[in-house]
PDB file of C-alpha atoms in Angstrom:
ATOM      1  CA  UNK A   1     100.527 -50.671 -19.845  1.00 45.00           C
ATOM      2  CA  UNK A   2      99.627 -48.722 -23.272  1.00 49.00           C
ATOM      3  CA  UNK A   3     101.354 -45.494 -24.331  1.00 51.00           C
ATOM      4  CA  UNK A   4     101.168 -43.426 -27.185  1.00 51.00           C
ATOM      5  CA  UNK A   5     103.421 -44.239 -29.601  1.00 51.00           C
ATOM      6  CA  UNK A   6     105.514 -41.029 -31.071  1.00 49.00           C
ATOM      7  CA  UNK A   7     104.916 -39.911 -34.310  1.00 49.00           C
ATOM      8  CA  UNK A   8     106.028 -36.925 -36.780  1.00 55.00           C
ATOM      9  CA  UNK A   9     103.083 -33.990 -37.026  1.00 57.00           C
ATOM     10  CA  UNK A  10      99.752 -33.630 -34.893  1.00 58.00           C
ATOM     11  CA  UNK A  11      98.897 -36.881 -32.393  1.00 60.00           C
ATOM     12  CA  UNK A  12      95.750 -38.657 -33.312  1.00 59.00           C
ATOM     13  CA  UNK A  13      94.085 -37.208 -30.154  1.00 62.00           C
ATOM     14  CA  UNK A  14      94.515 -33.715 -31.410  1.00 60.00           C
ATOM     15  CA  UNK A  15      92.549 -34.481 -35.049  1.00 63.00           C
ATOM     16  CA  UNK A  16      89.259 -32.697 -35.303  1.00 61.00           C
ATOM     17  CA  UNK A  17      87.823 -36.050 -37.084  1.00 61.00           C
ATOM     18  CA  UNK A  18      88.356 -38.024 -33.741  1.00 63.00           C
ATOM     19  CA  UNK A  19      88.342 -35.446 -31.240  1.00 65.00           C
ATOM     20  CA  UNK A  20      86.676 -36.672 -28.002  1.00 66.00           C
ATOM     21  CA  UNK A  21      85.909 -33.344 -27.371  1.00 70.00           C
ATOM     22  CA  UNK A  22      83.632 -32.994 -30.776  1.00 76.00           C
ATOM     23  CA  UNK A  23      80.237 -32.021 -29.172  1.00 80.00           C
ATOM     24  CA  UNK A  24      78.791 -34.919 -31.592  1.00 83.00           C
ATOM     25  CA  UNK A  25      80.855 -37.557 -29.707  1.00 82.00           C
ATOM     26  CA  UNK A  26      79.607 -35.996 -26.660  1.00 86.00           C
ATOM     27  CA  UNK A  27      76.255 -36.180 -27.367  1.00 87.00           C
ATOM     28  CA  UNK A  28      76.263 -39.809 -28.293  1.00 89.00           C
ATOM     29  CA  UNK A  29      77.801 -41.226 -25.770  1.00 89.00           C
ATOM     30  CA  UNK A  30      75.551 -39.138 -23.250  1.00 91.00           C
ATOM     31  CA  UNK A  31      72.499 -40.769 -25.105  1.00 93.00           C
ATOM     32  CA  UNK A  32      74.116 -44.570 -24.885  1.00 93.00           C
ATOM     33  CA  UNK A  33      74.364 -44.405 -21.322  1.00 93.00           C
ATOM     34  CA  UNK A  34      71.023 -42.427 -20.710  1.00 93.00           C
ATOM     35  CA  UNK A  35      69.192 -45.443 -22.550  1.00 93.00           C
ATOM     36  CA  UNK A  36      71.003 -47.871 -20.888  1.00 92.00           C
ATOM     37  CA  UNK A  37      70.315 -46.337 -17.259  1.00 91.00           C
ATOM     38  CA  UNK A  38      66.718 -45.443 -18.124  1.00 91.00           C
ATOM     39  CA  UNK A  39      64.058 -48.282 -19.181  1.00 90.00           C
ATOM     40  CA  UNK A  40      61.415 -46.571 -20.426  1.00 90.00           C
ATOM     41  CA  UNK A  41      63.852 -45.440 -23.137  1.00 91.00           C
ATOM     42  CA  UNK A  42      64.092 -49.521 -24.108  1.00 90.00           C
ATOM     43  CA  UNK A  43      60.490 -49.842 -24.696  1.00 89.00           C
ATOM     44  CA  UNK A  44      58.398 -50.640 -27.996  1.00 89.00           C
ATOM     45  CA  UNK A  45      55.901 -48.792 -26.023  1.00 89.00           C
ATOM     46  CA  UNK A  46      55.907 -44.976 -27.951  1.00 91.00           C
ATOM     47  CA  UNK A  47      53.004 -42.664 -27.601  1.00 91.00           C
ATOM     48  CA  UNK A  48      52.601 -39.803 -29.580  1.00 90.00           C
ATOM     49  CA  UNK A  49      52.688 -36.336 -27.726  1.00 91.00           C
ATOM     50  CA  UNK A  50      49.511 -34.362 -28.351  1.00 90.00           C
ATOM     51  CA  UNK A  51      50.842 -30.722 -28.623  1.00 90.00           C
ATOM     52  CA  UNK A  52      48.521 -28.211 -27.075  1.00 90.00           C
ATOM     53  CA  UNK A  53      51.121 -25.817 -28.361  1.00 84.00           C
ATOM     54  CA  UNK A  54      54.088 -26.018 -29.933  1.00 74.00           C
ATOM     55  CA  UNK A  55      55.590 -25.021 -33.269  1.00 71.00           C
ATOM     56  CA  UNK A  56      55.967 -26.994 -36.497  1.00 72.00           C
ATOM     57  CA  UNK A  57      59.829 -27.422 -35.654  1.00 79.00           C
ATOM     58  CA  UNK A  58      59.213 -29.841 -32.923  1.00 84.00           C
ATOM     59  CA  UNK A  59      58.334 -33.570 -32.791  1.00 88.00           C
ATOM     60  CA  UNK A  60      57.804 -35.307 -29.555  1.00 92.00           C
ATOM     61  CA  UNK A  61      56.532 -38.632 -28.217  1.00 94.00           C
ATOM     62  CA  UNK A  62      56.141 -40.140 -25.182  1.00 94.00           C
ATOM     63  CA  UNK A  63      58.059 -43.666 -24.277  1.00 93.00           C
ATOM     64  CA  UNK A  64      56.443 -45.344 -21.459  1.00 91.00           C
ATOM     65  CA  UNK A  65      56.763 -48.122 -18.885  1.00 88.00           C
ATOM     66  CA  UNK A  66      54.194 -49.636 -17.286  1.00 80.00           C
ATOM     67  CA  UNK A  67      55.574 -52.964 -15.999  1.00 78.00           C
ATOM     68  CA  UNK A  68      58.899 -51.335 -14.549  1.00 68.00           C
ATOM     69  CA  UNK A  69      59.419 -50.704 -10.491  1.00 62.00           C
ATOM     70  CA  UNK A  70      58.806 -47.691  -9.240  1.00 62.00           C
ATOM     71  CA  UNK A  71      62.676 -47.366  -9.057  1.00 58.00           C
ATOM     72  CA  UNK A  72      62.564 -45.936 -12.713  1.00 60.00           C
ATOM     73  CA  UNK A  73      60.415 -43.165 -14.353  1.00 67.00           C
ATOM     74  CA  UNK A  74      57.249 -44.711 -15.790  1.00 82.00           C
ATOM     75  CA  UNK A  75      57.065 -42.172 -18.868  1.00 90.00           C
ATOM     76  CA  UNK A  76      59.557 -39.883 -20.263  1.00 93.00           C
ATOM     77  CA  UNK A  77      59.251 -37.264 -23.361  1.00 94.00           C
ATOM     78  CA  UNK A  78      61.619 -37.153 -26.195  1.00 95.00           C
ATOM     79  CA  UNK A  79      61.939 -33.742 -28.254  1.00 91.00           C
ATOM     80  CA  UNK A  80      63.398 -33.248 -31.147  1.00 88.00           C
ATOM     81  CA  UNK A  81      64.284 -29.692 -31.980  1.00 84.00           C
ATOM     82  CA  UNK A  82      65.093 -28.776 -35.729  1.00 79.00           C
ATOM     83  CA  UNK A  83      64.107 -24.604 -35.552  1.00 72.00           C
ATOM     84  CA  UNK A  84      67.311 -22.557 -37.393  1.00 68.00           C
ATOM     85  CA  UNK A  85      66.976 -19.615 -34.973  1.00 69.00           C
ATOM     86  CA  UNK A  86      66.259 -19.456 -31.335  1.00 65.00           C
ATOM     87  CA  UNK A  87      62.442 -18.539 -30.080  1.00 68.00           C
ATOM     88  CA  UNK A  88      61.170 -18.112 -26.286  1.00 70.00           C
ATOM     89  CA  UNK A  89      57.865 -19.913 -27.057  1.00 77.00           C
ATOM     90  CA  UNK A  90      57.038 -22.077 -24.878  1.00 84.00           C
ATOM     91  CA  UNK A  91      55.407 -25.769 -25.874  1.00 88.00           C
ATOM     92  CA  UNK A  92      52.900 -27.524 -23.892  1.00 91.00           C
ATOM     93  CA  UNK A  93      52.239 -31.546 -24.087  1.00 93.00           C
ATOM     94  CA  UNK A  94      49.580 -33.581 -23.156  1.00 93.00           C
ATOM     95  CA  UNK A  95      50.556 -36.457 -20.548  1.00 93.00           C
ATOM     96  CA  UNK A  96      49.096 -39.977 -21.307  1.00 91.00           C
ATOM     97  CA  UNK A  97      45.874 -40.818 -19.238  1.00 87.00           C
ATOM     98  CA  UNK A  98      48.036 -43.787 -17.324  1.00 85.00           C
ATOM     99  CA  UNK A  99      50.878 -41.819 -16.205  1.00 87.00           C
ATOM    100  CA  UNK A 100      49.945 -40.693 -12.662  1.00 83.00           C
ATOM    101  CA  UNK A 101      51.843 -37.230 -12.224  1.00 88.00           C
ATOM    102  CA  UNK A 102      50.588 -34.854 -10.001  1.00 89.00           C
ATOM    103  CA  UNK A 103      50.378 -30.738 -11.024  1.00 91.00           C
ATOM    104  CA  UNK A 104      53.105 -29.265  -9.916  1.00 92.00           C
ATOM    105  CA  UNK A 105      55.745 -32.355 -10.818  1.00 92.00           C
ATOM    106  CA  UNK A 106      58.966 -30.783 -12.223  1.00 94.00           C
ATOM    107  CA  UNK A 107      60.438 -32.454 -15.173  1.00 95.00           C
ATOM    108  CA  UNK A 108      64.379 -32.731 -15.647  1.00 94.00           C
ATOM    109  CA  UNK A 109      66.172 -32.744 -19.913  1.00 94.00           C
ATOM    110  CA  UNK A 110      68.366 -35.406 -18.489  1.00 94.00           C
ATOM    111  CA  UNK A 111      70.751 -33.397 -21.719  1.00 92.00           C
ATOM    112  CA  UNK A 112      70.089 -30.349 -20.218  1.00 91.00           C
ATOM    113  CA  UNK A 113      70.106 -30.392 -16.328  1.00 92.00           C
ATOM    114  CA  UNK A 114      69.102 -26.725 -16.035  1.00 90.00           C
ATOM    115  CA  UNK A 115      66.529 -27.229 -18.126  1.00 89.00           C
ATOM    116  CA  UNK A 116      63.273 -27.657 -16.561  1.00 91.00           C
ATOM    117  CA  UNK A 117      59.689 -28.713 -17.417  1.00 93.00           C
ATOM    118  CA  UNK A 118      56.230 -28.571 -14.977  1.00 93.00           C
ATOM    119  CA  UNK A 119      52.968 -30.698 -15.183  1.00 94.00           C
ATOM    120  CA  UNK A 120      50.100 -28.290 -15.345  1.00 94.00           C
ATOM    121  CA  UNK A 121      46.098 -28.705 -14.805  1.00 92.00           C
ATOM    122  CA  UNK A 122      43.696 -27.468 -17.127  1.00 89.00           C
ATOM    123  CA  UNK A 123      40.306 -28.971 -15.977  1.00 88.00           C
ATOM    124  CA  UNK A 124      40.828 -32.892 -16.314  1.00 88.00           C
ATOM    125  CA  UNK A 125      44.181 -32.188 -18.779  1.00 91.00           C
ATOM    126  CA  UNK A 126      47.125 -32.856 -17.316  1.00 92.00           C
ATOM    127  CA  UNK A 127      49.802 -31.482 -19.744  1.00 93.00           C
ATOM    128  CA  UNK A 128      53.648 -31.012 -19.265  1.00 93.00           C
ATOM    129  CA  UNK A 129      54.902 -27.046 -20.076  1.00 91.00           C
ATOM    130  CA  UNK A 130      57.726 -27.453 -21.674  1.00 90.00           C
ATOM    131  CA  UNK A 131      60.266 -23.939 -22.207  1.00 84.00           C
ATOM    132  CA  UNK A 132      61.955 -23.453 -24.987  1.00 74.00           C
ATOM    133  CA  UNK A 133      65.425 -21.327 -24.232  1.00 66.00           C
ATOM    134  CA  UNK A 134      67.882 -23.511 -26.052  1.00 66.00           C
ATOM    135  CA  UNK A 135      69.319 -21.606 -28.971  1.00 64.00           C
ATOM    136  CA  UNK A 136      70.362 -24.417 -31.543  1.00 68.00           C
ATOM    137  CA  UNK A 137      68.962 -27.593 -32.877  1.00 75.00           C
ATOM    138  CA  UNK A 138      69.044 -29.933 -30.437  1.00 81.00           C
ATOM    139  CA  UNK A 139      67.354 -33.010 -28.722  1.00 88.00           C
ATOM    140  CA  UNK A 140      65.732 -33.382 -25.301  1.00 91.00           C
ATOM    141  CA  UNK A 141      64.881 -35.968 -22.975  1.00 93.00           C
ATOM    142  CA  UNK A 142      62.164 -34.864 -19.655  1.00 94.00           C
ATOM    143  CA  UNK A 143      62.193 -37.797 -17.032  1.00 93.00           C
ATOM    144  CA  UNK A 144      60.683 -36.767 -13.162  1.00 91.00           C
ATOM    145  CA  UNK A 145      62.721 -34.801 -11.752  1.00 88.00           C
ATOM    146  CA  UNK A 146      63.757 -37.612  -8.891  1.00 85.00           C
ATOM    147  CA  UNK A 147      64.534 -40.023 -11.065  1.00 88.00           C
ATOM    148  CA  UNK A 148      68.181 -38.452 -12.041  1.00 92.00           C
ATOM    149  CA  UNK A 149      71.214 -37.845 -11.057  1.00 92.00           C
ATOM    150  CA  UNK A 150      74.669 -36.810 -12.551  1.00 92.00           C
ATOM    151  CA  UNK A 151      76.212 -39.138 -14.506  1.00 91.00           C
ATOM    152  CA  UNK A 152      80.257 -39.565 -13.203  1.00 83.00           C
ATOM    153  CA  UNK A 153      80.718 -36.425 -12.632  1.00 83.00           C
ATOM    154  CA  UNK A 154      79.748 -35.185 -16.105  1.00 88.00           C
ATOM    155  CA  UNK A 155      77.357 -32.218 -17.446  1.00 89.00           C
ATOM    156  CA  UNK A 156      74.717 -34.499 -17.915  1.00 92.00           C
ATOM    157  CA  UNK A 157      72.336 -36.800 -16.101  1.00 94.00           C
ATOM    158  CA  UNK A 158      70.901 -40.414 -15.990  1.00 93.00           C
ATOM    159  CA  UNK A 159      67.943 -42.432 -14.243  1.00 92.00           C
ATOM    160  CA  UNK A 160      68.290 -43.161 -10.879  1.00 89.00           C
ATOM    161  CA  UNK A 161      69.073 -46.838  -9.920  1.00 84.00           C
ATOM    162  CA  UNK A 162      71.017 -47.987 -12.924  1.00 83.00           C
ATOM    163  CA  UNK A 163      74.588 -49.408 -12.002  1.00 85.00           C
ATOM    164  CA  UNK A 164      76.399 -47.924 -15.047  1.00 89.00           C
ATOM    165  CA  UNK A 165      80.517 -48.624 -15.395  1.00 88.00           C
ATOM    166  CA  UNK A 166      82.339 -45.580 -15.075  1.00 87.00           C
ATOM    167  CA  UNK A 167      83.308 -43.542 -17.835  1.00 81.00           C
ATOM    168  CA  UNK A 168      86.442 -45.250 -19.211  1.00 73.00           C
ATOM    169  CA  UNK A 169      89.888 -42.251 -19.476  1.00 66.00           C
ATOM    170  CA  UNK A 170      91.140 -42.444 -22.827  1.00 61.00           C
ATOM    171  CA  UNK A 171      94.711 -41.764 -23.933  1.00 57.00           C
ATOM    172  CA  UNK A 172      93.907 -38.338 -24.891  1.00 62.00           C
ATOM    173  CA  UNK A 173      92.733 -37.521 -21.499  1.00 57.00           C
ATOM    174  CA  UNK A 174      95.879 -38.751 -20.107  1.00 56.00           C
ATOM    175  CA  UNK A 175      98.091 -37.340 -22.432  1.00 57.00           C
ATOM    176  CA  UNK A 176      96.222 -33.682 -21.554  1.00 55.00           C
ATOM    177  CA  UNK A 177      97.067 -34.699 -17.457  1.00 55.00           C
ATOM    178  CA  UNK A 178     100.433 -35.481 -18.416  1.00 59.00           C
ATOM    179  CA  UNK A 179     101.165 -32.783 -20.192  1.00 58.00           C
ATOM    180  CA  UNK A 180      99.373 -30.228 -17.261  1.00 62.00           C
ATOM    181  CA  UNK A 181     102.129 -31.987 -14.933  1.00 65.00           C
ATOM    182  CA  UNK A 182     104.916 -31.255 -16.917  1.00 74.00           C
ATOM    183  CA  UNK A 183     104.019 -27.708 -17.633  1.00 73.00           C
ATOM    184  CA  UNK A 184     103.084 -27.334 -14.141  1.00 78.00           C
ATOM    185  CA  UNK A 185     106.248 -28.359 -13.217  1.00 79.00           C
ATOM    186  CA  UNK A 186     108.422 -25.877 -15.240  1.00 80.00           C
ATOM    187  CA  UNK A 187     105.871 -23.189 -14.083  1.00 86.00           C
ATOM    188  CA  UNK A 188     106.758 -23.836 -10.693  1.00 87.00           C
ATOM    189  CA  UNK A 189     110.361 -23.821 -11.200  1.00 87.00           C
ATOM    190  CA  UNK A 190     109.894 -20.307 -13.055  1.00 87.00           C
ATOM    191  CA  UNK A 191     108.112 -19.419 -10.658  1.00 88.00           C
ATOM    192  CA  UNK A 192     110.663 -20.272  -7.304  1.00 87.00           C
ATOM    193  CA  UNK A 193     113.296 -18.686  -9.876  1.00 82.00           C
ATOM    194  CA  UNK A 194     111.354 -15.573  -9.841  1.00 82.00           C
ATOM    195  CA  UNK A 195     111.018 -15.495  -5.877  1.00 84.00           C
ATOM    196  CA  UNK A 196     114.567 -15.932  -5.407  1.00 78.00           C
ATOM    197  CA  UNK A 197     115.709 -12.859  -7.589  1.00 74.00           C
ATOM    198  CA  UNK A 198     112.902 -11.185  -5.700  1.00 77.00           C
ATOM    199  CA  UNK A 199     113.883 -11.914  -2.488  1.00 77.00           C
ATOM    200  CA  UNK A 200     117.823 -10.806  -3.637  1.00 71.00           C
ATOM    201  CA  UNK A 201     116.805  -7.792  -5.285  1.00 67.00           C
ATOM    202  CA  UNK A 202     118.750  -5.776  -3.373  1.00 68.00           C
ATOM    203  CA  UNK A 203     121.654  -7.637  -3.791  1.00 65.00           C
ATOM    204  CA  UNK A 204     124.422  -6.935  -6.485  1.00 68.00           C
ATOM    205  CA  UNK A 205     126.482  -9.478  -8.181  1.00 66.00           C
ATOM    206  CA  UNK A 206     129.798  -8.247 -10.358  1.00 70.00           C
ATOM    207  CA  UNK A 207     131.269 -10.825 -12.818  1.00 73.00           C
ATOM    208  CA  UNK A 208     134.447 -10.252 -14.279  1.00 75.00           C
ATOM    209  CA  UNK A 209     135.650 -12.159 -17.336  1.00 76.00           C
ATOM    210  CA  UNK A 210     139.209 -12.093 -18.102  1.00 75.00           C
ATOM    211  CA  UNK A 211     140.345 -12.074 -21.987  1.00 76.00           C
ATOM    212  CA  UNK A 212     143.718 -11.407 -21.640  1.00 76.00           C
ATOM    213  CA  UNK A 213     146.727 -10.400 -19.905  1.00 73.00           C
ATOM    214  CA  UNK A 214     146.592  -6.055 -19.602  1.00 73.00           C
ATOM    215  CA  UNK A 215     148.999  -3.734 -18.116  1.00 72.00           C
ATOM    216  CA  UNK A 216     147.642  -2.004 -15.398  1.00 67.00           C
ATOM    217  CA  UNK A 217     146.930   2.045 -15.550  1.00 67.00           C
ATOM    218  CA  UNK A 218     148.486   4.116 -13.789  1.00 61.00           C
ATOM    219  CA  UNK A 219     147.084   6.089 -11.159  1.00 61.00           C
ATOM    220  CA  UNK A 220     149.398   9.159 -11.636  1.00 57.00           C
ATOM    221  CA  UNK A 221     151.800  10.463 -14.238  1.00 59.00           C
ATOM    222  CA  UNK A 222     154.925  10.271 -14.415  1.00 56.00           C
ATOM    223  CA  UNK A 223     155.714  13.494 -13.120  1.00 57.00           C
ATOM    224  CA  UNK A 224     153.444  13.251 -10.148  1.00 60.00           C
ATOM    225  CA  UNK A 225     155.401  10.244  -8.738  1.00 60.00           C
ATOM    226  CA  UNK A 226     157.391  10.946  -5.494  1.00 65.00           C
ATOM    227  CA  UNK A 227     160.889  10.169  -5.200  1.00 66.00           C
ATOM    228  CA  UNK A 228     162.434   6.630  -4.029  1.00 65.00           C
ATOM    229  CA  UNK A 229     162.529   7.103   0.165  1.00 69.00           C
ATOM    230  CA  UNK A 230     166.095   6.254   1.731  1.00 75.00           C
ATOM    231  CA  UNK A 231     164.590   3.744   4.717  1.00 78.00           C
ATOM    232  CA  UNK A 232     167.777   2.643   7.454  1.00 74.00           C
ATOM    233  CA  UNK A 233     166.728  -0.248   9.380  1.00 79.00           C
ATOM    234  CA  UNK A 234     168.547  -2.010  11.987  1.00 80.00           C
ATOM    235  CA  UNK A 235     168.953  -5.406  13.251  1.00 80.00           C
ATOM    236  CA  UNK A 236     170.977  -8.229  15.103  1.00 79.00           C
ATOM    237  CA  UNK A 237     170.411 -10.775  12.709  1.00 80.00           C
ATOM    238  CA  UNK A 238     171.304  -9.788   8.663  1.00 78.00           C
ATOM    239  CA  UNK A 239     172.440 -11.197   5.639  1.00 79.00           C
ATOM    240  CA  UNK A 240     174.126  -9.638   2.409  1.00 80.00           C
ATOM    241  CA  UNK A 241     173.465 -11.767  -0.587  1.00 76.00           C
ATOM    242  CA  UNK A 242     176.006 -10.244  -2.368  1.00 77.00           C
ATOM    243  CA  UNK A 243     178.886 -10.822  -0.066  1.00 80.00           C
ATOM    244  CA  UNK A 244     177.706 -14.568   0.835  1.00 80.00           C
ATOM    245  CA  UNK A 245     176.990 -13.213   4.666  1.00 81.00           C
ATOM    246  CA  UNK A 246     174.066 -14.354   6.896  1.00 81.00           C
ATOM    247  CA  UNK A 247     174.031 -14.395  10.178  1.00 80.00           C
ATOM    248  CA  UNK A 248     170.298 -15.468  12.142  1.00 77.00           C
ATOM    249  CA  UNK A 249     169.238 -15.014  15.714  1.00 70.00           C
ATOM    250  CA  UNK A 250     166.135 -17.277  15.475  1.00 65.00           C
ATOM    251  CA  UNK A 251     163.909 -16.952  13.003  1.00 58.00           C
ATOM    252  CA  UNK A 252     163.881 -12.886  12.039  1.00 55.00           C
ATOM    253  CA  UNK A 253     167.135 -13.750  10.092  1.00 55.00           C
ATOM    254  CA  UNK A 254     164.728 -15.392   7.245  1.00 68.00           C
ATOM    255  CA  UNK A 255     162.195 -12.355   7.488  1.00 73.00           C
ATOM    256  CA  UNK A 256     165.112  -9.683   6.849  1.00 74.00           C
ATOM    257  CA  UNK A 257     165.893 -12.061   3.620  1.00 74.00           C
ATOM    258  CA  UNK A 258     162.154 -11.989   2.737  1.00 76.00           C
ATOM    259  CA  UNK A 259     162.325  -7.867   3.453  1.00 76.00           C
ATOM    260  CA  UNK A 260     165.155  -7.435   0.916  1.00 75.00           C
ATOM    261  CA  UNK A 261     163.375  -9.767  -2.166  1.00 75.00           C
ATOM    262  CA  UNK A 262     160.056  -7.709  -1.735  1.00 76.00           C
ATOM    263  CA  UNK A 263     160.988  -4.418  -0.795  1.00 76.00           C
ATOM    264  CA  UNK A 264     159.646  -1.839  -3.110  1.00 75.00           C
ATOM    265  CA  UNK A 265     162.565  -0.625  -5.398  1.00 74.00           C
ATOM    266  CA  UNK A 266     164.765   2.528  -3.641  1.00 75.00           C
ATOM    267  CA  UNK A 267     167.865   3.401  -1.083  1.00 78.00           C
ATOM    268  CA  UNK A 268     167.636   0.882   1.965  1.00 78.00           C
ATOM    269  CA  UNK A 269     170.484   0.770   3.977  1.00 79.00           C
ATOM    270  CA  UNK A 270     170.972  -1.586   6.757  1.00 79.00           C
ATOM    271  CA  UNK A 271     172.595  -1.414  10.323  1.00 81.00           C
ATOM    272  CA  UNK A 272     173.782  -4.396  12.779  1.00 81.00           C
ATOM    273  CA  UNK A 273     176.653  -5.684  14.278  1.00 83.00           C
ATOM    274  CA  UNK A 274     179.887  -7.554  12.738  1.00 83.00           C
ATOM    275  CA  UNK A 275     180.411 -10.974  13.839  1.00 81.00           C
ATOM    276  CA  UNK A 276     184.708 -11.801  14.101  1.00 77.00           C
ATOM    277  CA  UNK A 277     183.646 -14.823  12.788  1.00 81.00           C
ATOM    278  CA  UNK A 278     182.190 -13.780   9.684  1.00 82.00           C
ATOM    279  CA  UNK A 279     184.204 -12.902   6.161  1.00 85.00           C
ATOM    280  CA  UNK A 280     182.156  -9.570   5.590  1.00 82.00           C
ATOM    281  CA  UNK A 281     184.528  -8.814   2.717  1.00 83.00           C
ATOM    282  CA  UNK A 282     186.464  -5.245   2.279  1.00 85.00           C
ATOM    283  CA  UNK A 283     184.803  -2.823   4.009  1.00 82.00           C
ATOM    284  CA  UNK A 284     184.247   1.291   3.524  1.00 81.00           C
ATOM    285  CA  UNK A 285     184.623   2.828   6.267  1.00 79.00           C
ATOM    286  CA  UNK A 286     182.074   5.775   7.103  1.00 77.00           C
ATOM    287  CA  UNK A 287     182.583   8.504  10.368  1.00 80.00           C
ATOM    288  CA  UNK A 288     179.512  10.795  10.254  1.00 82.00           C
ATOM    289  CA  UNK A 289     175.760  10.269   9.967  1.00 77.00           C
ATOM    290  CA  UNK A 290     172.771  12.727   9.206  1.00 80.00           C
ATOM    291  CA  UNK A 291     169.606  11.102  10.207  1.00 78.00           C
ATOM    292  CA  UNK A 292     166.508  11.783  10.454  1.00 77.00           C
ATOM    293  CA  UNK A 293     164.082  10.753  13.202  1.00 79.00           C
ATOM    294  CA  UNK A 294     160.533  11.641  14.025  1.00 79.00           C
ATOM    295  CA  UNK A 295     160.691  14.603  11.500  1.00 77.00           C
ATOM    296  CA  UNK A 296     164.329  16.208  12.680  1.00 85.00           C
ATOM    297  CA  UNK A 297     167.566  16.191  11.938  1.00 86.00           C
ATOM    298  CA  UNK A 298     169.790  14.773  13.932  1.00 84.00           C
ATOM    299  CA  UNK A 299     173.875  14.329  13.144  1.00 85.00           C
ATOM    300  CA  UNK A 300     175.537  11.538  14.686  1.00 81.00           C
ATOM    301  CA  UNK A 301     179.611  10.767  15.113  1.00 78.00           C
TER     302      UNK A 301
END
């Protein structure tokens, strides 16, 4: 399929000189496909408007078709506009003697869909009233007002019956749709970003970044530190690292190991039975015991 090729600076679809979106390109390509969907427009057949008022800024003539169906308007007026400032007078035209309109027919500008124009009776003069609200130069074409319809969905109108080929979509156009998606697309993201920290606003999230290695602070000074505690445990199973002695009853004999490697630092003295065959080593020998248990004192022999 085609693309658009990349290139450094401004794409070609964003230069004012070829902008699709100049209202010049706009208005001729509106005006191709109005002549091609309207016949009367395709006629040698041009009658001059007889202005029963109007202002010296205006020309208009009538284009009529006679021989066409009654599919297609038989007579259509063409203004040109040329005034430099805007005025709310209104001009009036005389309809041709064979065009058969009744008073009270409303008149479309087929440039202008809003813009409307009404056959009116004076005695035997049948004349079309034509308003004047438009404030620029500009041009405007009056067919019956049930002989158009919208052209493709665009701001302007053709004649009935005419099987026109839809509006091609030039790159430009879908460069703009791509782009909408993709910017759609991050907006949407944003926007479920957004949600979520709304949704977990009451939710706090701590992130700690190590540097490097810091003592820790202590909690207390120096002098504020308690004394080592003297803790007397007792077991059947022990072991004495020192002396090359362990003796296990199942498995507590490796947790007493484990209790003397992490034991905070202090007096811990330890109290179990002697094996006779186990080499504990020379031995002191010790007769009296003050304990403490539960808060008292208690001597023991």
């Amino acid at each position: 399929g085609t693309s658009l090729m990349g290139a450094n600076g401004p794409h070609w679809c964003e230069d004012p000189l070829v902008d699709r979106g100049n209202p010049i390109y706009t208005l001729t390509r509106a005006m191709i496909r109005i002549r091609k969907s309207c016949p009367a427009l395709r006629t040698p057949d041009d009658r001059a408007a007889e202005a029963l008022v109007s202002t010296s800024d205006e020309l208009a003539y009538w284009k009529v078709d006679m021989q066409h169906g009654s599919g297609s308007p038989q007579g259509m007026l063409v203004v040109l506009k040329v005034a430099a400032r805007p005025t709310t007078k209104m001009s009036e035209y005389r309809i041709p003697p064979e065009l058969d309109y009744k008073e009270g027919q409303g008149f479309v500008d087929l440039l202008h869909p809003k813009r409307m124009a009404m056959v009116v009776r004076k005695g035997d003069v049948l004349s079309l009233l034509v308003p004047d609200w438009l404030s620029e130069a500009h041009v405007a074409l009056f067919t019956p007002n049930g002989y158009a319809e919208y052209d493709d969905g665009r701001d302007w109108m053709v004649c009935t019956g005419a099987e026109l080929p839809p509006l091609p979509q030039t790159m430009c156009h879908k460069r703009t749709e791509r782009l909408v998606l993709t910017w759609g697309g991050f907006s949407a993201v944003g926007l479920l970003v957004v949600l979520v920290l709304a949704c977990n606003a009451r939710s706090i999230i701590y992130i700690s970044v190590v540097r490097e290695p810091t003592r820790p602070a202590c909690p207390v000074g120096a002098a504020d530190r308690e004394a080592p505690k003297h803790v007397f445990t007792a077991s059947i199973e022990h072991s004495i690292p020192g002396r090359g002695v362990k003796v296990s009853a199942g498995g507590l004999g490796k947790v007493e190991e484990q209790m003397l490697r992490e034991h905070p630092q202090g007096t811990l003295s330890l109290v179990h039975p002697m094996f006779g065959d186990v080499d504990y080593g020379p031995l002191d020998e010790f007769m009296d015991f003050e304990i403490f248990v539960d808060g008292k004192e208690h001597k023991v022999k």
